[in-house]
Tab-separated table of C-alpha atoms in Angstrom:
chain	number	residue	atom	x	y	z
A	1	UNK	CA	12.317	19.466	2.368
A	2	UNK	CA	10.131	17.630	4.910
A	3	UNK	CA	12.022	15.778	7.549
A	4	UNK	CA	10.921	13.816	10.454
A	5	UNK	CA	13.170	13.739	13.463
A	6	UNK	CA	12.724	10.066	14.718
A	7	UNK	CA	13.894	9.046	18.078
A	8	UNK	CA	16.162	5.794	18.175
A	9	UNK	CA	13.525	3.863	20.262
A	10	UNK	CA	10.769	4.679	17.754
A	11	UNK	CA	12.952	3.399	14.880
A	12	UNK	CA	13.479	0.158	16.832
A	13	UNK	CA	9.636	-0.164	17.322
A	14	UNK	CA	8.688	0.784	13.626
A	15	UNK	CA	7.235	-1.900	11.361
A	16	UNK	CA	5.819	-2.682	8.025
A	17	UNK	CA	2.034	-3.488	7.812
A	18	UNK	CA	-0.870	-3.698	5.341
A	19	UNK	CA	-3.788	-1.284	5.413
A	20	UNK	CA	-6.969	-1.887	3.701
A	21	UNK	CA	-7.920	1.777	4.038
A	22	UNK	CA	-4.602	2.890	2.351
A	23	UNK	CA	-5.497	0.489	-0.484
A	24	UNK	CA	-8.938	2.157	-0.652
A	25	UNK	CA	-7.505	5.598	-0.801
A	26	UNK	CA	-5.077	4.526	-3.432
A	27	UNK	CA	-7.933	3.104	-5.562
A	28	UNK	CA	-9.878	6.414	-5.063
A	29	UNK	CA	-6.854	8.341	-6.385
A	30	UNK	CA	-6.644	6.022	-9.314
A	31	UNK	CA	-10.416	6.278	-10.109
A	32	UNK	CA	-10.237	10.118	-9.900
A	33	UNK	CA	-7.103	10.664	-12.027
A	34	UNK	CA	-5.018	7.686	-13.248
A	35	UNK	CA	-1.437	8.785	-13.918
A	36	UNK	CA	0.315	5.658	-15.421
A	37	UNK	CA	-0.756	2.870	-17.747
A	38	UNK	CA	-1.353	0.212	-15.033
A	39	UNK	CA	-3.688	2.639	-13.131
A	40	UNK	CA	-5.581	3.288	-16.426
A	41	UNK	CA	-5.989	-0.383	-17.075
A	42	UNK	CA	-7.142	-1.100	-13.576
A	43	UNK	CA	-9.607	1.777	-13.588
A	44	UNK	CA	-11.121	0.779	-16.884
A	45	UNK	CA	-13.800	-1.817	-15.659
A	46	UNK	CA	-14.737	0.182	-12.610
A	47	UNK	CA	-14.903	3.947	-14.062
A	48	UNK	CA	-18.581	3.857	-15.432
A	49	UNK	CA	-20.007	2.637	-12.175
A	50	UNK	CA	-17.848	5.119	-10.311
A	51	UNK	CA	-19.125	7.863	-12.461
A	52	UNK	CA	-22.792	6.806	-11.917
A	53	UNK	CA	-22.254	6.697	-8.256
A	54	UNK	CA	-20.869	10.244	-8.293
A	55	UNK	CA	-23.793	11.503	-10.510
A	56	UNK	CA	-26.140	10.270	-7.885
A	57	UNK	CA	-24.484	11.779	-4.947
A	58	UNK	CA	-23.459	15.574	-5.240
A	59	UNK	CA	-21.823	15.469	-1.747
A	60	UNK	CA	-19.527	12.762	-2.990
A	61	UNK	CA	-18.599	14.741	-6.083
A	62	UNK	CA	-17.745	17.842	-3.969
A	63	UNK	CA	-15.891	15.696	-1.510
A	64	UNK	CA	-13.685	14.230	-4.221
A	65	UNK	CA	-12.748	17.661	-5.598
A	66	UNK	CA	-11.944	19.130	-2.353
A	67	UNK	CA	-10.065	16.239	-0.723
A	68	UNK	CA	-7.070	16.299	-2.927
A	69	UNK	CA	-4.705	18.925	-4.254
A	70	UNK	CA	-1.369	18.542	-6.243
A	71	UNK	CA	0.721	17.858	-3.103
A	72	UNK	CA	-1.767	17.010	-0.349
A	73	UNK	CA	-4.537	14.677	0.704
A	74	UNK	CA	-7.090	15.688	3.232
A	75	UNK	CA	-6.020	14.319	6.696
A	76	UNK	CA	-9.297	12.327	7.318
A	77	UNK	CA	-8.205	10.029	4.467
A	78	UNK	CA	-4.621	9.683	5.870
A	79	UNK	CA	-5.266	8.388	9.491
A	80	UNK	CA	-2.377	6.083	10.665
A	81	UNK	CA	-3.751	2.526	11.481
A	82	UNK	CA	-4.042	1.755	15.217
A	83	UNK	CA	-3.181	-2.025	15.096
A	84	UNK	CA	-0.702	-4.150	13.517
A	85	UNK	CA	-3.106	-5.981	11.279
A	86	UNK	CA	-6.038	-3.696	10.784
A	87	UNK	CA	-9.342	-4.412	8.946
A	88	UNK	CA	-11.217	-2.102	6.701
A	89	UNK	CA	-14.007	-2.052	9.221
A	90	UNK	CA	-11.761	-0.951	12.050
A	91	UNK	CA	-10.140	1.770	9.919
A	92	UNK	CA	-13.373	3.038	8.649
A	93	UNK	CA	-14.653	3.239	12.191
A	94	UNK	CA	-11.738	5.652	12.939
A	95	UNK	CA	-13.148	7.934	10.181
A	96	UNK	CA	-16.732	7.512	11.229
A	97	UNK	CA	-15.800	8.797	14.789
A	98	UNK	CA	-14.625	12.238	13.258
A	99	UNK	CA	-16.990	15.144	13.502
A	100	UNK	CA	-18.381	17.045	10.566
A	101	UNK	CA	-16.315	20.129	11.655
A	102	UNK	CA	-13.166	18.136	11.668
A	103	UNK	CA	-13.821	16.929	8.139
A	104	UNK	CA	-14.525	20.528	7.013
A	105	UNK	CA	-11.370	21.774	8.794
A	106	UNK	CA	-9.244	19.127	6.871
A	107	UNK	CA	-10.880	20.118	3.543
A	108	UNK	CA	-10.154	23.825	4.206
A	109	UNK	CA	-6.534	22.952	4.900
A	110	UNK	CA	-6.365	21.084	1.636
A	111	UNK	CA	-8.360	23.669	-0.351
A	112	UNK	CA	-8.374	27.045	1.242
A	113	UNK	CA	-11.453	29.126	0.488
A	114	UNK	CA	-15.212	28.539	0.593
A	115	UNK	CA	-16.660	25.133	0.820
A	116	UNK	CA	-19.269	23.974	-1.654
A	117	UNK	CA	-22.859	24.114	-0.193
A	118	UNK	CA	-22.978	20.238	-0.140
A	119	UNK	CA	-19.839	20.307	2.162
A	120	UNK	CA	-21.549	22.710	4.676
A	121	UNK	CA	-24.531	20.525	5.194
A	122	UNK	CA	-24.964	18.298	8.325
A	123	UNK	CA	-23.974	14.593	7.877
A	124	UNK	CA	-20.680	15.283	6.123
A	125	UNK	CA	-18.788	12.491	8.005
A	126	UNK	CA	-21.482	10.045	6.825
A	127	UNK	CA	-20.889	11.035	3.228
A	128	UNK	CA	-16.995	10.489	3.632
A	129	UNK	CA	-17.920	6.956	5.094
A	130	UNK	CA	-20.240	6.053	2.280
A	131	UNK	CA	-17.759	7.245	-0.400
A	132	UNK	CA	-14.954	4.999	1.161
A	133	UNK	CA	-17.332	2.102	1.758
A	134	UNK	CA	-18.408	2.172	-2.059
A	135	UNK	CA	-14.792	2.225	-3.220
A	136	UNK	CA	-13.809	-0.655	-1.000
A	137	UNK	CA	-16.852	-2.793	-1.771
A	138	UNK	CA	-16.795	-2.246	-5.503
A	139	UNK	CA	-13.163	-2.119	-6.459
A	140	UNK	CA	-10.794	-3.275	-3.746
A	141	UNK	CA	-12.605	-5.931	-1.627
A	142	UNK	CA	-13.225	-8.253	-4.653
A	143	UNK	CA	-9.465	-8.437	-5.428
A	144	UNK	CA	-8.277	-8.213	-1.851
A	145	UNK	CA	-6.511	-11.696	-1.706
A	146	UNK	CA	-4.418	-10.751	-4.727
A	147	UNK	CA	-3.692	-7.223	-3.523
A	148	UNK	CA	-2.791	-8.409	0.014
A	149	UNK	CA	-0.441	-11.165	-1.313
A	150	UNK	CA	1.558	-8.559	-3.349
A	151	UNK	CA	1.693	-6.112	-0.387
A	152	UNK	CA	2.828	-8.930	1.997
A	153	UNK	CA	5.404	-9.939	-0.482
A	154	UNK	CA	6.974	-6.625	-0.472
A	155	UNK	CA	6.980	-6.516	3.249
A	156	UNK	CA	8.793	-9.885	3.420
A	157	UNK	CA	11.327	-8.761	0.918
A	158	UNK	CA	12.103	-5.559	2.732
A	159	UNK	CA	12.217	-7.009	6.308
A	160	UNK	CA	14.506	-9.801	5.043
A	161	UNK	CA	16.792	-6.894	3.754
A	162	UNK	CA	16.732	-4.946	6.954
A	163	UNK	CA	19.406	-7.054	8.792
A	164	UNK	CA	21.903	-6.557	5.983
A	165	UNK	CA	21.101	-3.169	4.549
A	166	UNK	CA	19.704	-1.253	7.555
A	167	UNK	CA	16.961	1.367	7.128
A	168	UNK	CA	18.972	3.586	4.693
A	169	UNK	CA	19.086	0.566	2.220
A	170	UNK	CA	15.587	-0.732	2.784
A	171	UNK	CA	14.037	2.777	2.208
A	172	UNK	CA	16.432	3.580	-0.722
A	173	UNK	CA	13.879	2.767	-3.396
A	174	UNK	CA	10.686	3.460	-1.674
A	175	UNK	CA	10.193	6.853	-3.171
A	176	UNK	CA	12.657	9.302	-4.875
A	177	UNK	CA	12.000	11.936	-2.249
A	178	UNK	CA	12.058	9.576	0.750
A	179	UNK	CA	15.440	8.486	2.306
A	180	UNK	CA	17.218	7.942	5.680
A	181	UNK	CA	19.517	10.984	6.257
A	182	UNK	CA	21.074	9.485	9.377
A	183	UNK	CA	21.059	11.044	12.857
A	184	UNK	CA	17.577	10.102	13.358
A	185	UNK	CA	16.346	12.125	10.332
A	186	UNK	CA	13.890	10.659	7.862
A	187	UNK	CA	13.255	12.670	4.696
A	188	UNK	CA	9.452	12.145	3.928
A	189	UNK	CA	8.968	14.441	0.868
A	190	UNK	CA	10.616	17.371	-0.834
A	191	UNK	CA	8.123	20.073	0.472
A	192	UNK	CA	9.619	23.127	2.022
A	193	UNK	CA	8.367	22.283	5.565
A	194	UNK	CA	10.256	22.889	8.875
A	195	UNK	CA	11.424	19.613	10.462
A	196	UNK	CA	8.927	17.619	12.629
A	197	UNK	CA	9.867	16.137	15.823
A	198	UNK	CA	8.390	12.647	16.596
A	199	UNK	CA	9.346	12.801	20.307
A	200	UNK	CA	5.735	12.134	21.376
A	201	UNK	CA	5.159	9.391	18.711
A	202	UNK	CA	4.203	5.926	19.849
A	203	UNK	CA	4.066	4.371	16.379
A	204	UNK	CA	5.858	4.570	13.093
A	205	UNK	CA	4.694	2.332	10.308
A	206	UNK	CA	5.551	1.834	6.631
A	207	UNK	CA	2.616	0.839	4.390
A	208	UNK	CA	2.959	-0.682	0.805
A	209	UNK	CA	0.251	0.191	-1.563
A	210	UNK	CA	-0.893	-0.166	-5.165
A	211	UNK	CA	-0.032	3.504	-5.908
A	212	UNK	CA	2.250	5.525	-8.243
A	213	UNK	CA	3.666	7.711	-5.411
A	214	UNK	CA	3.224	7.465	-1.731
A	215	UNK	CA	2.080	9.838	1.064
A	216	UNK	CA	2.272	10.297	4.713
A	217	UNK	CA	-0.306	9.205	7.164
A	218	UNK	CA	-0.608	10.312	10.747
A	219	UNK	CA	-2.757	10.915	13.812
A	220	UNK	CA	-0.910	13.703	15.412
A	221	UNK	CA	1.000	13.598	17.728
A	222	UNK	CA	1.219	9.878	18.507
A	223	UNK	CA	1.143	7.957	15.267
A	224	UNK	CA	2.927	8.394	11.994
A	225	UNK	CA	3.486	6.384	8.739
A	226	UNK	CA	4.601	6.396	5.288
A	227	UNK	CA	2.709	4.878	2.232
A	228	UNK	CA	4.935	3.760	-0.565
A	229	UNK	CA	4.524	2.027	-3.899
A	230	UNK	CA	4.750	-1.800	-3.462
A	231	UNK	CA	7.188	-3.778	-5.634
A	232	UNK	CA	5.609	-6.335	-7.924
A	233	UNK	CA	2.611	-4.293	-9.060
A	234	UNK	CA	3.620	-5.066	-12.672
A	235	UNK	CA	5.049	-8.577	-12.074
A	236	UNK	CA	4.432	-10.665	-15.431
A	237	UNK	CA	2.656	-13.958	-14.084
A	238	UNK	CA	3.562	-15.754	-17.275
A	239	UNK	CA	7.350	-15.676	-17.251
A	240	UNK	CA	8.610	-18.822	-18.729
A	241	UNK	CA	11.421	-20.894	-17.042
A	242	UNK	CA	14.677	-21.187	-18.985
A	243	UNK	CA	14.878	-24.455	-20.944
A	244	UNK	CA	18.169	-25.512	-19.464
A	245	UNK	CA	16.696	-25.298	-15.969
A	246	UNK	CA	13.541	-27.199	-16.876
A	247	UNK	CA	15.673	-30.129	-18.334
A	248	UNK	CA	17.668	-30.053	-14.957
A	249	UNK	CA	15.062	-30.079	-12.339
A	250	UNK	CA	11.824	-30.619	-14.207
A	251	UNK	CA	9.390	-28.254	-16.064
A	252	UNK	CA	7.004	-27.516	-12.981
A	253	UNK	CA	9.731	-27.106	-10.548
A	254	UNK	CA	11.600	-24.855	-12.663
A	255	UNK	CA	8.577	-22.765	-13.507
A	256	UNK	CA	8.029	-22.251	-9.738
A	257	UNK	CA	11.598	-21.170	-9.112
A	258	UNK	CA	11.496	-18.852	-12.126
A	259	UNK	CA	8.535	-17.057	-10.607
A	260	UNK	CA	10.082	-16.515	-7.196
A	261	UNK	CA	12.118	-13.510	-8.004
A	262	UNK	CA	9.697	-11.753	-5.673
A	263	UNK	CA	8.137	-13.509	-2.672
A	264	UNK	CA	4.900	-15.462	-3.344
A	265	UNK	CA	2.639	-17.494	-1.240
A	266	UNK	CA	1.724	-21.114	-2.034
A	267	UNK	CA	-1.762	-20.109	-2.993
A	268	UNK	CA	-0.516	-17.490	-5.385
A	269	UNK	CA	1.816	-19.997	-6.964
A	270	UNK	CA	-1.257	-22.311	-7.410
A	271	UNK	CA	-3.090	-19.475	-9.364
A	272	UNK	CA	-0.109	-18.444	-11.555
A	273	UNK	CA	1.090	-22.006	-12.385
A	274	UNK	CA	-2.204	-23.759	-12.600
A	275	UNK	CA	-0.749	-26.585	-10.513
A	276	UNK	CA	-2.587	-28.210	-7.594
A	277	UNK	CA	-1.941	-27.180	-4.021
A	278	UNK	CA	-0.403	-30.488	-3.177
A	279	UNK	CA	1.861	-30.340	-6.247
A	280	UNK	CA	3.119	-26.844	-5.579
A	281	UNK	CA	3.830	-27.726	-1.942
A	282	UNK	CA	5.812	-30.722	-2.899
A	283	UNK	CA	7.819	-28.848	-5.296
A	284	UNK	CA	8.588	-26.025	-2.762
A	285	UNK	CA	9.641	-28.559	-0.129
A	286	UNK	CA	12.156	-30.070	-2.607
A	287	UNK	CA	13.455	-26.537	-3.556
A	288	UNK	CA	13.646	-25.542	0.100
A	289	UNK	CA	15.573	-28.696	0.986
A	290	UNK	CA	18.106	-27.949	-1.775
A	291	UNK	CA	18.644	-24.406	-0.557
A	292	UNK	CA	17.128	-22.856	-3.746
A	293	UNK	CA	14.369	-20.909	-2.034
A	294	UNK	CA	13.842	-19.439	1.461
A	295	UNK	CA	10.514	-18.920	3.265
A	296	UNK	CA	9.114	-16.644	5.944
A	297	UNK	CA	5.645	-16.337	7.521
A	298	UNK	CA	3.773	-12.966	6.927
A	299	UNK	CA	0.288	-12.657	8.560
A	300	UNK	CA	-1.766	-15.756	7.591
A	301	UNK	CA	0.596	-16.716	4.562
A	302	UNK	CA	4.026	-18.301	4.283
A	303	UNK	CA	5.889	-16.620	1.512
A	304	UNK	CA	8.748	-18.249	-0.617
A	305	UNK	CA	11.491	-16.363	-2.637
A	306	UNK	CA	14.736	-17.463	-4.272
A	307	UNK	CA	18.016	-17.670	-2.447
A	308	UNK	CA	21.265	-16.650	-4.335
A	309	UNK	CA	21.543	-20.310	-5.171
A	310	UNK	CA	18.105	-20.274	-6.730
A	311	UNK	CA	18.864	-17.066	-8.556
A	312	UNK	CA	22.000	-18.576	-10.067
A	313	UNK	CA	20.197	-21.619	-11.213
A	314	UNK	CA	17.533	-19.510	-13.059
A	315	UNK	CA	20.274	-17.057	-14.515
A	316	UNK	CA	22.376	-19.882	-15.646
A	317	UNK	CA	19.503	-21.954	-17.105
């Protein structure tokens, strides 16, 4: 199995963050080959435009075929972010700085053997950049606020659990092949690879994404990360509040509390409840004062979720 040997000081500095590039690669994977029903449903409105783009760009078609195999993604698509809150532009610039030869070397590592003629031509890095830019612009960026909200909600839930469950508990449900083994050992996959020491690493990040299964990101030997499926991808935004709870605290307040089994921001609650921003804020203030919800800032948003008291109210309603 693949195991990273992680120094204790690196564990202490590790963090969760959101990466627009990771979301773009996850979208590219789903466009290429959706595996589960929610990926198929998401892909449906985008697939015809994606096929037209590939038909007009032979190099993009060749790149798509050569960049993925059953157990590996070409390394130029898995560069670990350099900052705590990266933008798509800064992450794309990191790809743009790679040489054509570096791209070709990564493709050969993913698919050994002769490269297609389109991949041997000059300007290969530019083709990669154009492909990623297209996927971001046409499929991810239009829904970025909703995507980012779900990703940050996952981060809040996991960091809130870190103090009580430790890394072993927080990572337990990230991926069936990822687990904290103790003694500084992090299992990252089930591949038959020798252990990898992260003694020279300066960064270890954990990146939630809209994906079926995760992957590793890195920029050897200093930056490493793990991509994992975010919670809440399939959250039902129309779950009704229990009748008893609605009679006790009011229909709208009960509706808000019922939706906070996973962390949500005020703006997300406005969207899913149809209430005004002021009304949602007033109800959250009451629920907070009553001890039924907790809150924590994540990036630009403040996220709210149910406390044990709030959960008991919903379950008993």
